[in-house]
Amino acid sequence: MTLAFAKFDPPPAQTLVPAGVSIRRAPGEEIFAQGETVDTVYQLLSGAVRTYRLLGDGRRHVCDFHVPGDVLGLEAGGEHACSAEGMADVILLAIPVATLRRLSAHDPLLGQRLLSIASNGLQRSQNHAAMLARLGAVERVAAFLIDFAQRFDADDEFDLPMTRQDIADYLGLTIHTVSRTLSHLQDQGLIDVRASRRVRLRRQDELLGLCA
Amino acid sequence: MTLAFAKFDPPPAQTLVPAGVSIRRAPGEEIFAQGETVDTVYQLLSGAVRTYRLLGDGRRHVCDFHVPGDVLGLEAGGEHACSAEGMADVILLAIPVATLRRLSAHDPLLGQRLLSIASNGLQRSQNHAAMLARLGAVERVAAFLIDFAQRFDADDEFDLPMTRQDIADYLGLTIHTVSRTLSHLQDQGLIDVRASRRVRLRRQDELLGLCA
DNA sequence: CGTGTGGTTGAAGTGCGTCAAACTGGGTGG
DNA sequence: CCACCCAGTTTGACGCACTTCAACCACACG
């Protein structure tokens, strides 16, 4: 658990609770699945995770991408509304909900912390919904790049841990449109796609201007 | 406050806390506004409320419609991410966040209640996002009608408290598409639009089948 | 009876999806 | 070392669903 921290830089801001065990997952491996009973909550220590839902007819919707420090699986009903998978090698802190409930019964601060995590998730989801409802393809891709850069790296050049299909399913587009839009932004000189997974943001201010 | 309950049937399941004062708002009147500091949380006692965001260029996105019993304004950061307005005459219970914080410090059950409210909101928002990302106009309108009927009324005929523009801004469509889609569903015999605001669901099962 | 707000409907335009094909880089085996 | 393969990606041509533009309609209110 502390070992997991040691080799990464920077370490997650803080662990949710001084409890739980760290687990490891390979890329593409399932962490929890849509419909499963929620008995464990996870905090991502390193790597990157996607959460997604499968619709009735097989269409996929990526709910969010998660970075170290994020808490996953803190959900309302008794069962998970999303599945979660690593997009790279992933280390997580697994915390039984029973433990969480027990601790928060005596620690109002933890309760507030959990509330704040859920509220933050709500806010992210509402941003996401607003984007899907009202922005065009260029605006969506620009918003995605800006958001990703802020959350993962804060640098202006970085590697994307997800495929074009993941991005498309997150943005409500097809891989074709995502690919075309990235090419388009490159033609405009706003970004460099140095390799399919490696991107440099050249005019972050202009990208931001595109996000409405 | 109890007076507010008395004249409505059924009354909201339960009040959040035995505190706060009831306030009244006219249709279209603001309850709180995007960007304002969160100093009060509201529980809707009667009427119907829309929460919405304005994007940079004036486009509007309706985050959700709220029914009696719903809690509004429980948000993460220090400020509201949405504005809230009544769509009809509205009665709300206004609870200072300071009160809420004080009570929840000594009542872990309240903390869990708040967490569950926020998680439910998150789940609704994720459903909403998935719909916006992946469903077509007919599916969106069908999903909206089914959801609304379940939450407001549970009957198969009801009045919509919102305008076509509200629905369009909620579904990520234009009023034209919403109107056309309703006409289309009526032509199929799935619904009756008895007046512009009054709808009857004739084949709820088939509507449900459209929602993927 | 005139005016205004909200809703419906038609015709034309367009942004993204679909279909189809070519490309790229990494891995494997001959 | 090269031939091959394969998943992921890019790009083009075309079609369609939804938007846009433009009327017209319905009902409430002064």
Coordinates of C-alpha atoms (C1' of nucleotides) in Angstrom, one line a residue, chain A residues 136-137 173-174 176-177 180, chain C residues 15-21:
Chain A
G136 CA -20.2 20.3 -31.7
A137 CA -17.5 17.8 -32.5
L173 CA -19.0 10.6 -31.5
T174 CA -17.6 7.9 -33.7
H176 CA -14.0 8.6 -37.5
T177 CA -15.2 12.0 -36.3
R180 CA -10.9 13.8 -38.4
Chain C
dG15 C1' -22.6 18.1 -39.5
dC16 C1' -21.8 13.8 -38.2
dG17 C1' -22.6 8.8 -39.2
dT18 C1' -22.0 5.0 -42.3
dC19 C1' -19.7 2.5 -45.7
dA20 C1' -15.4 1.4 -47.7
dA21 C1' -10.6 1.4 -48.3

